Short mmCIF file of C-alpha atoms in Angstrom, two decimals:
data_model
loop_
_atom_site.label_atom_id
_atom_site.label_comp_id
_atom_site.label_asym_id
_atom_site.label_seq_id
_atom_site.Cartn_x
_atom_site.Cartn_y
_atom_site.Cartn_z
CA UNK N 26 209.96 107.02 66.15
CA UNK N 27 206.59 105.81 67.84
CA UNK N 28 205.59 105.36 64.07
CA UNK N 29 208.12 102.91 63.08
CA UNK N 30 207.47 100.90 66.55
CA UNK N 31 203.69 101.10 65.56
CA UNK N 32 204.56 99.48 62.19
CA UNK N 33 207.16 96.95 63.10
CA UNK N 34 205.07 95.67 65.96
CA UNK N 35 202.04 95.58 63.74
CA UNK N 36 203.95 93.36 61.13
CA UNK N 37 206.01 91.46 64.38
CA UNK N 38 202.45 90.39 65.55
CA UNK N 39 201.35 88.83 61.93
CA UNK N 40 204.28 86.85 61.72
CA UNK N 41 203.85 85.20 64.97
CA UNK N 42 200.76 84.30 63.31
CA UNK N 43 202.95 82.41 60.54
CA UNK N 44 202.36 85.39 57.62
CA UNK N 45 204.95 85.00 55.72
CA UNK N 46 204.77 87.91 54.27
CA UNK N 47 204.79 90.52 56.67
CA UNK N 48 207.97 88.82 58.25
CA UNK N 49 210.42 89.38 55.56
CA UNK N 50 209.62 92.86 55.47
CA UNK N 51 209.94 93.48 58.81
CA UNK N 52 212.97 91.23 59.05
CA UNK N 53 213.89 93.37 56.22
CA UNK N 54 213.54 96.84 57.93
CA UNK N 55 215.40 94.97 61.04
CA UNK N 56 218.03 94.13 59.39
CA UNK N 57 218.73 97.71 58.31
CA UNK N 58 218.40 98.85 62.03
CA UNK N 59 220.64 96.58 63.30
CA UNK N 60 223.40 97.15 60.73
CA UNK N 61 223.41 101.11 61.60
CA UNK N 62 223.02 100.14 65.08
CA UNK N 63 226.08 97.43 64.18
CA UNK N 64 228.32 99.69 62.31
CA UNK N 65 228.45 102.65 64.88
CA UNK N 66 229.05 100.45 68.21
CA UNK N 67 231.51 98.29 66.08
CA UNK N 68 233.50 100.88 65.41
CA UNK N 69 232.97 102.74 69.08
CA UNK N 70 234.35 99.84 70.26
CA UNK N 71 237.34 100.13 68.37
CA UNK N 72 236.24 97.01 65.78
CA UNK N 73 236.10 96.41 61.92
CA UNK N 74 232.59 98.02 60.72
CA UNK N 75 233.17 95.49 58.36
CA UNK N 76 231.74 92.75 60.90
CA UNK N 77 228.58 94.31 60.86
CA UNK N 78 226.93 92.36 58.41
CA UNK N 79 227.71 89.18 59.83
CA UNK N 80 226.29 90.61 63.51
CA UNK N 81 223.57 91.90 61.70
CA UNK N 82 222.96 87.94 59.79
CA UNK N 83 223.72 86.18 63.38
CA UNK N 84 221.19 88.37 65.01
CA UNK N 85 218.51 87.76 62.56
CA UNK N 86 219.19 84.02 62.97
CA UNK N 87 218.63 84.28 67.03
CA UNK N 88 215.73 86.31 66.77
CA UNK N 89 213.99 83.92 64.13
CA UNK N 90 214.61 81.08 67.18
CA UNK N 91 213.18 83.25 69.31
CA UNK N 92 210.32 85.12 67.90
CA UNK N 93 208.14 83.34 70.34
CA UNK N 94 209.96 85.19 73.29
CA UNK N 95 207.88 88.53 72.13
CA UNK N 96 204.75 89.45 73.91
CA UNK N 97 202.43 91.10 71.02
CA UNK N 98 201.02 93.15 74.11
CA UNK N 99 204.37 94.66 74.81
CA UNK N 100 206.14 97.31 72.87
CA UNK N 101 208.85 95.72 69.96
CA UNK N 102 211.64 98.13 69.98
CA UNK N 103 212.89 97.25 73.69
CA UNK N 104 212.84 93.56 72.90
CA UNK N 105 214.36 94.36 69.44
CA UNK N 106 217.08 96.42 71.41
CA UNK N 107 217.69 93.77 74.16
CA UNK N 108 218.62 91.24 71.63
CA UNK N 109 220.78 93.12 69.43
CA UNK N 110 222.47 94.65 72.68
CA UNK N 111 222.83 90.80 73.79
CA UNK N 112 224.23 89.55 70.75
CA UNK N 113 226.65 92.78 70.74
CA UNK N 114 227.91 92.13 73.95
CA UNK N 115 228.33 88.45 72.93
CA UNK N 116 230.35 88.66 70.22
CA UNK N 117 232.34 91.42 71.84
CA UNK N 118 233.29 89.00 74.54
CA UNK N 119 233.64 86.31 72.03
CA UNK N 120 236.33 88.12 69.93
CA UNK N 121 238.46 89.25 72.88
CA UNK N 122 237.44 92.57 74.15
CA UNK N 123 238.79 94.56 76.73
CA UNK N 124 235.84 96.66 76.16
CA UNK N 125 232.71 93.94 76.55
CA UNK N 126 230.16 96.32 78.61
CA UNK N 127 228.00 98.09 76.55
CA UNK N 128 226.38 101.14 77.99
CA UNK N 129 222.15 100.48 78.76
CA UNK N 130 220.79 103.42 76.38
CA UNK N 131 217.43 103.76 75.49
CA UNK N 132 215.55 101.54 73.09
CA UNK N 133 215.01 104.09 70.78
CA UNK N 134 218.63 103.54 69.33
CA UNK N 135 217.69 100.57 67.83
CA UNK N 136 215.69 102.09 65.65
CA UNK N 137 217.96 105.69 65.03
CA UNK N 138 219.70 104.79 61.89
CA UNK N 139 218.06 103.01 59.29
CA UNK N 140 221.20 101.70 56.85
CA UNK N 141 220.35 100.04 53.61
CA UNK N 142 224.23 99.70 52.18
CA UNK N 143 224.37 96.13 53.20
CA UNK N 144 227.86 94.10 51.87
CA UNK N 145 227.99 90.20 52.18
CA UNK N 146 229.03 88.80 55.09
CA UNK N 147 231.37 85.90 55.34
CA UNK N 148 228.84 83.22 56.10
CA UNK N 149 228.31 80.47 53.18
CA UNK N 150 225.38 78.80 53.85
CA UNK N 151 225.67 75.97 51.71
CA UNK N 152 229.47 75.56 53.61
CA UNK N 153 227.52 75.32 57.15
CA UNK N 154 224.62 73.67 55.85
CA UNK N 155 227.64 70.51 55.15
CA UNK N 156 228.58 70.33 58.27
CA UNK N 157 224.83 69.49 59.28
CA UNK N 158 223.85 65.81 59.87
CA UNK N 159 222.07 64.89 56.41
CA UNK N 160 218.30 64.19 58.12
CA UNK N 161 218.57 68.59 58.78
CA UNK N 162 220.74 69.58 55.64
CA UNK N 163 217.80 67.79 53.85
CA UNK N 164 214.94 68.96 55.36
CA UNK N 165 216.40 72.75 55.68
CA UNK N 166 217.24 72.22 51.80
CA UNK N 167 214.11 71.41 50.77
CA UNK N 168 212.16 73.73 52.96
CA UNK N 169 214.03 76.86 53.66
CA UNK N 170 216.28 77.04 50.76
CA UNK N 171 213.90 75.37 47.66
CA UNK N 172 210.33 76.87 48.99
CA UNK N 173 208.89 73.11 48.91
CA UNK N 174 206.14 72.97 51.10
CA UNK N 175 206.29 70.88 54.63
CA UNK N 176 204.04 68.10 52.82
CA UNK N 177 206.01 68.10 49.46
CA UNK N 178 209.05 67.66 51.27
CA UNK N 179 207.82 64.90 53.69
CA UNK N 180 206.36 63.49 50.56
CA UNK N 181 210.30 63.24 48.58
CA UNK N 182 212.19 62.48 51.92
CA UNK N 183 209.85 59.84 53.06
CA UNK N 184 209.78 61.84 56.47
CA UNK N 185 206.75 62.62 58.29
CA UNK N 186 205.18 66.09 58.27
CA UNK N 187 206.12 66.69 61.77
CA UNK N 188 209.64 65.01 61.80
CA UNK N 189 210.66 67.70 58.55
CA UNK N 190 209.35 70.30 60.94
CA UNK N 191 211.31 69.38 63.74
CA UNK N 192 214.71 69.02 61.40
CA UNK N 193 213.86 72.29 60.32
CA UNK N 194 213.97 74.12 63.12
CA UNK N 195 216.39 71.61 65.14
CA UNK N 196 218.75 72.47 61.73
CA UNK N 197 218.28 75.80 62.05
CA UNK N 198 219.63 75.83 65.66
CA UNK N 199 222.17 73.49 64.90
CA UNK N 200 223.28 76.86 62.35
CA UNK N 201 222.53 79.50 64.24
CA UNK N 202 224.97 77.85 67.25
CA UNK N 203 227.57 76.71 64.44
CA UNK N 204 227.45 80.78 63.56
CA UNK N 205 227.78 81.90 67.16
CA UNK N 206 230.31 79.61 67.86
CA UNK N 207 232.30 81.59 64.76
CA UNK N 208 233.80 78.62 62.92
CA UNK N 209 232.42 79.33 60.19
CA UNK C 8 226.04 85.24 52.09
CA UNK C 9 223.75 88.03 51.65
CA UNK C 10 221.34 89.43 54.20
CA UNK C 11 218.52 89.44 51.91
CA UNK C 12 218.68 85.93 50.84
CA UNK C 13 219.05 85.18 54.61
CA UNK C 14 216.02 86.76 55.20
CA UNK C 15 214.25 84.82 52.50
CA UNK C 16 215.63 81.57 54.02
CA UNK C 17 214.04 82.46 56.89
CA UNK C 18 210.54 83.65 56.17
CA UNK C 19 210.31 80.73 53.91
CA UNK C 20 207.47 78.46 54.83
CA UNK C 21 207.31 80.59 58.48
CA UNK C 22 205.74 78.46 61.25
CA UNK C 23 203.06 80.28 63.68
CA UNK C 24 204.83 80.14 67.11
CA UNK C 25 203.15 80.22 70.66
CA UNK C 26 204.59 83.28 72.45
CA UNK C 27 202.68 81.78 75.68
CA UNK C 28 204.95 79.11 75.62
CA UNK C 29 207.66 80.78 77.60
CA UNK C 30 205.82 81.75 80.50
CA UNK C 31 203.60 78.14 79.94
CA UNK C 32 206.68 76.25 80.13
CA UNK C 33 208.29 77.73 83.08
CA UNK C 34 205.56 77.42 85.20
CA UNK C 35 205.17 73.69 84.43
CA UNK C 36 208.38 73.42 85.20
CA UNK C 37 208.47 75.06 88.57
CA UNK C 38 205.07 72.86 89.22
CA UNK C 39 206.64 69.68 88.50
CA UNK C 40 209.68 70.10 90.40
CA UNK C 41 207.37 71.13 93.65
CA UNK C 42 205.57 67.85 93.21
CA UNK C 43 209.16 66.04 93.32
CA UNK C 44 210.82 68.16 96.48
CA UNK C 45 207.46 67.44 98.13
CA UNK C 46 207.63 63.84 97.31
CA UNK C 47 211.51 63.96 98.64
CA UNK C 48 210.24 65.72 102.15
CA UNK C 49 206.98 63.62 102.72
CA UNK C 50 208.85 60.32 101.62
CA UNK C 51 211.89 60.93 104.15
CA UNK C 52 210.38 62.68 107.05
CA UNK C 53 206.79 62.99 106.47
CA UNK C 54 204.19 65.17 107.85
CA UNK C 55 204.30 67.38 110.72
CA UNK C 56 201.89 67.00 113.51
CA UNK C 57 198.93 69.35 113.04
CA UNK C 58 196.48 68.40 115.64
CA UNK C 59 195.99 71.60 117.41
CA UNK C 60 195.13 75.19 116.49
CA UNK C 61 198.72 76.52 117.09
CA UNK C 62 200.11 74.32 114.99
CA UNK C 63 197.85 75.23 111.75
CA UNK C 64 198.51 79.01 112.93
CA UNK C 65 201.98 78.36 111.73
CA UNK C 66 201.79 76.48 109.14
CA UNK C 67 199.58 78.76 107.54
CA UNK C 68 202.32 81.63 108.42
CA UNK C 69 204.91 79.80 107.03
CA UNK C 70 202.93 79.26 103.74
CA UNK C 71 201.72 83.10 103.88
CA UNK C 72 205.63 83.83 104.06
CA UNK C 73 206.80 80.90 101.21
CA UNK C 74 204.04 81.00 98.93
CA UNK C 75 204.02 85.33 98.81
CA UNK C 76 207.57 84.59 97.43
CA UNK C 77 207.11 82.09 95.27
CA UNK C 78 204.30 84.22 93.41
CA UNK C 79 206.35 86.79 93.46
CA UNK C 80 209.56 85.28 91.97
CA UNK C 81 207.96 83.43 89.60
CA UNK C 82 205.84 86.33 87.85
CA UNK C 83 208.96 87.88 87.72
CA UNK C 84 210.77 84.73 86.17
CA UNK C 85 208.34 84.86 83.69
CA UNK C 86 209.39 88.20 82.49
CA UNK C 87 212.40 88.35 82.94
CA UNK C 88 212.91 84.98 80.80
CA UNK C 89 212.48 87.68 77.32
CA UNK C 90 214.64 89.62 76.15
CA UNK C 91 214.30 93.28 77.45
CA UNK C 92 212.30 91.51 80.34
CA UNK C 93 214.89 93.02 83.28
CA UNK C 94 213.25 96.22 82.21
CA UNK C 95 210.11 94.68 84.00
CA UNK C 96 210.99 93.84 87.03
CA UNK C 97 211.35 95.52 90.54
CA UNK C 98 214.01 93.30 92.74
CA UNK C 99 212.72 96.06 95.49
CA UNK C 100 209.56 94.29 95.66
CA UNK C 101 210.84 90.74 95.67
CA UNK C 102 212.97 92.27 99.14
CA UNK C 103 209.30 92.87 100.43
CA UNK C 104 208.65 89.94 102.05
CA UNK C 105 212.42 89.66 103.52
CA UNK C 106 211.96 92.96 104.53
CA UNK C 107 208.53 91.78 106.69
CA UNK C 108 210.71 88.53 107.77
CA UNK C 109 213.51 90.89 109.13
CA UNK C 110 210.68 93.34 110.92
CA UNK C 111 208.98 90.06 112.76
CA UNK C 112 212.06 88.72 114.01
CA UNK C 113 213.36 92.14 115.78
CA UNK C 114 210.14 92.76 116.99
CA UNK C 115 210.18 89.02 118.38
CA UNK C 116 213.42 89.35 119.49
CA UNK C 117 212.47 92.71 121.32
CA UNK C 118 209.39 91.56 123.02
CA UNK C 119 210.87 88.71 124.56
CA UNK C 120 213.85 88.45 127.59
CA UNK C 121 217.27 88.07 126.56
CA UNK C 122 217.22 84.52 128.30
CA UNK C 123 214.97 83.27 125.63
CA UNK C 124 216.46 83.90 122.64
CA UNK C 125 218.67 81.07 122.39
CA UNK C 126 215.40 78.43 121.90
CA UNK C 127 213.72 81.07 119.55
CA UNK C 128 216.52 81.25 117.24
CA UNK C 129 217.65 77.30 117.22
CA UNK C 130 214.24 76.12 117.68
CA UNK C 131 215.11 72.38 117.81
CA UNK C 132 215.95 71.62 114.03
CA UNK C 133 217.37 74.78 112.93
CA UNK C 134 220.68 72.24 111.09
CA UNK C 135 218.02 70.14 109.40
CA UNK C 136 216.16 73.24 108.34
CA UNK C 137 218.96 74.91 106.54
CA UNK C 138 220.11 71.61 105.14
CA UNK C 139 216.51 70.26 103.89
CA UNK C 140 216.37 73.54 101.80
CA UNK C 141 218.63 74.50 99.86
CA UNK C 142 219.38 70.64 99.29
CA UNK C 143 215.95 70.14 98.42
CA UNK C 144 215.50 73.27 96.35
CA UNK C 145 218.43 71.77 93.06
CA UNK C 146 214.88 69.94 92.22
CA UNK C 147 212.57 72.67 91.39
CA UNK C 148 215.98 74.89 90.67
CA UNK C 149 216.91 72.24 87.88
CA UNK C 150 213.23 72.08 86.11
CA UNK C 151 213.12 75.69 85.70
CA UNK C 152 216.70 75.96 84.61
CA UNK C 153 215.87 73.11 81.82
CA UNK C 154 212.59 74.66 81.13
CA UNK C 155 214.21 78.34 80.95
CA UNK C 156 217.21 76.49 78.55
CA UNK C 157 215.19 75.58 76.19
CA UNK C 158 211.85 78.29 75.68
CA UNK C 159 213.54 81.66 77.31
CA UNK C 160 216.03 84.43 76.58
CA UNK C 161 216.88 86.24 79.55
CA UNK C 162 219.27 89.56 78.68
CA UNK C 163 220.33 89.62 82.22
CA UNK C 164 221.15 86.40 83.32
CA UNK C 165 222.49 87.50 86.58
CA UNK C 166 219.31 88.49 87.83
CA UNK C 167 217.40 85.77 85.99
CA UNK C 168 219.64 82.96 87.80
CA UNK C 169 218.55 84.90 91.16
CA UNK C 170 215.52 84.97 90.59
CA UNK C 171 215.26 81.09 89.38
CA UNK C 172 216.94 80.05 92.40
CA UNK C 173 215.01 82.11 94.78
CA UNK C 174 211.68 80.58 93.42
CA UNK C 175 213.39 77.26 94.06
CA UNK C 176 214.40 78.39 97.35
CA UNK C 177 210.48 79.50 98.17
CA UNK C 178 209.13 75.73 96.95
CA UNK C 179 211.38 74.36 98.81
CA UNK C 180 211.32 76.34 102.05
CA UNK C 181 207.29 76.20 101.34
CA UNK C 182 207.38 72.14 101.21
CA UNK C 183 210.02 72.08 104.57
CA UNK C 184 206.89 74.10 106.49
CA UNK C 185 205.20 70.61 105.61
CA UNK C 186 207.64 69.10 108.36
CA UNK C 187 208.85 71.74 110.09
CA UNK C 188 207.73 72.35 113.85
CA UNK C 189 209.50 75.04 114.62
CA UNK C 190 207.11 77.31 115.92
CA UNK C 191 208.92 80.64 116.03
CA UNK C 192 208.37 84.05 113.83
CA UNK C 193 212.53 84.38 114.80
CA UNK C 194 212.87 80.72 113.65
CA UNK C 195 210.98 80.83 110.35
CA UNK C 196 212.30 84.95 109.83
CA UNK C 197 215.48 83.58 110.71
CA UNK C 198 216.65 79.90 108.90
CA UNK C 199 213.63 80.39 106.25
CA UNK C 200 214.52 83.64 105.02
CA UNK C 201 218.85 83.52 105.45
CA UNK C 202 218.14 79.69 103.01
CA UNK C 203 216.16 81.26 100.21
CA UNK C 204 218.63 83.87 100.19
CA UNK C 205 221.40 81.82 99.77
CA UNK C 206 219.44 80.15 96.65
CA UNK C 207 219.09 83.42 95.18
CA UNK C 208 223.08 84.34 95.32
CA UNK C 209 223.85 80.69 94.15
CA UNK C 210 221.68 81.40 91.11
CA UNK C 211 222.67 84.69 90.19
CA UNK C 212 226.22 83.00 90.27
CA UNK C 213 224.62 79.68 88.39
CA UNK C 214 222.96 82.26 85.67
CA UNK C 215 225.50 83.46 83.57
CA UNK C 216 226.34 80.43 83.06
CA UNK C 217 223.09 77.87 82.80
CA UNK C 218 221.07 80.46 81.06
CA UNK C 219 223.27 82.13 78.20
CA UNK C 220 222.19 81.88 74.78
#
């Protein structure tokens, strides 16, 4: 256990740093945490295990938004935990629970099962991304879905370097609350 | 949509972020909405008089009293605005100072004849004092609350909200000691302690609310 927290805090602390590389691996291996996390308290609480994926997808969007909330000087796996609890509990209430408390256990669980049978889940990304204003469809498009760079794609749009940043990540807020909000 | 190609959406052209931010942020926040509740207070009832030795001994209580729980709240804020941050705080020690309030008054209360009390725990102001307070603390309550909206993640918002509004509270109570010339430990114990406390049940109330995510 203390091995994987090692690693995923090693690779957590790069990507703060912007390496782009060590954060889809280790929002790789977090993805497969929270899905066996996911699967088992889904279907505890009497739910579809079949949701998982899309908790697992909405999770990974909140976290992105709020890397910065993670103190590289602290351990990851309780800050990992308390978000995937949070977002449990959220969509627990969300759907209509009678059972929306979700017993404190220790942080370890969120890293017990790692589960790499992923299925798709029901979000359509280029359905959401419509339903964007056009100044953050565009600037998500060109950045997070065709790999330009921030220059190249302030260079096609006409937009400045720093106003395709900010539609970026205003965009990708604009998502992550359209997900939440589960119209999807 | 599958979680792999959601993860390469995401780690596409990654930005460095500023994890200092949070705490940076917050405390700005709390800063600038002193400066306003202490513009309110001097602007409508202005300084107290502080031209003899009693009256600085006072002040300087009332500040030691204030300003221990404003540090106090607000290095807990800080923490407890990330995720997992709850795990990091001790509400017994925040009850520290209250505790010490609660201690001075009784022993006040003890040491002095029954006839007395009444001017001890009124003072002369004791209706402006719990008014000025809590009125005075939605402006630092409402720049940490914006501040905490838009860089923090609190997991337990309950706590979080308490613990915004009892920093409020402390600024505000801190700023009233500014004006305030009631000169009792039972006074300041007393109206001081009983109107942060009712900032710190308004915000855990205010917290699920304001602060979800």
């Amino acid at each position: 256990m203390s091995s994987v927290e090692g690693e995923l805090k090693g690779l957590m602390i790069k990507a703060l740093g912007g390496d782009e590389r060590a954060y889809r691996v280790v929002l790789g291996r977090i993805s497969r945490y929270l899905r066996g996390y996911y699967k088992i308290r889904l279907s505890q609480a009497a739910r579809s295990a079949g949701d998982a994926e899309d908790l697992v997808q909405e999770t990974l969007m909140t976290l992105h938004l709020r890397r910065h909330t993670y103190v590289p000087e602290l351990p990851f796996t309780p800050w990992l935990y308390a978000i995937a609890r949070y977002k449990l509990i959220d969509y627990l209430r969300r759907t209509r629970s009678s059972l929306a408390t979700v017993a404190m256990e220790n942080a370890e669980q969120i890293i017990a099962c790692d589960d790499q049978i992923a299925s798709e889940s029901s979000l359509d990304v280029d359905r959401l991304l419509k339903r964007l204003p056009p100044k953050f469809r565009t600037a998500i498009r060109h950045v997070k879905l065709e790999g330009l760079s921030v220059a190249e794609a302030a260079a096609q749009t006409g937009m400045s370097e720093s106003a395709i940043k900010v539609n970026v990540h205003r965009g990708m807020k604009a998502l992550a609350a359209l997900i939440a909000s589960g119209r999807r | 949509m599958k979680t792999d190609d959601l993860v390469e959406i995401l780690s596409t052209n990654l930005q460095p972020v500023d994890w200092r931010e949070v705490s940076r942020t917050i405390l700005l926040a709390a800063g600038l909405g002193a400066l306003a509740a202490l513009a309110v207070m001097m602007l409508l009832f202005g300084l107290r008089d502080v031209s003899d030795l009693r009256a600085w001994i006072f002040l300087a209580v009332k500040f030691a009293f204030t300003g221990a729980i404003i540090a106090v709240s607000l290095a807990y804020l800080v923490r407890i605005a990330r995720p997992g941050g709850e795990r990091r705080v001790s509400m017994i020690l925040v009850a520290i100072p209250f505790a010490v309030a609660v201690v001075a008054l009784a022993l006040s209360l003890a040491l002095a004849p029954v006839s007395d009390w009444p001017p001890m725990i009124l003072g002369r102001h004791w209706l402006l004092c719990i008014a000025c307070i809590p009125l005075n603390a939605t402006l630092p309550f409402a720049a940490i609350i914006f501040a905490m909206r838009q860089f923090a993640s609190p997991t337990h918002l309950a706590r979080a909200g308490a613990l915004a509004g009892l920093a409020a509270g402390a600024i505000s109570a801190f700023v009233y000691a500014l004006h305030c010339t009631d000169d009792s430990l039972v006074f300041v114990a007393l109206w001081y302690g009983l109107t942060m406390a009712l900032c710190t049940v308004v915000g855990a109330l205010l917290g699920p609310r304001l602060l979800h995510w």
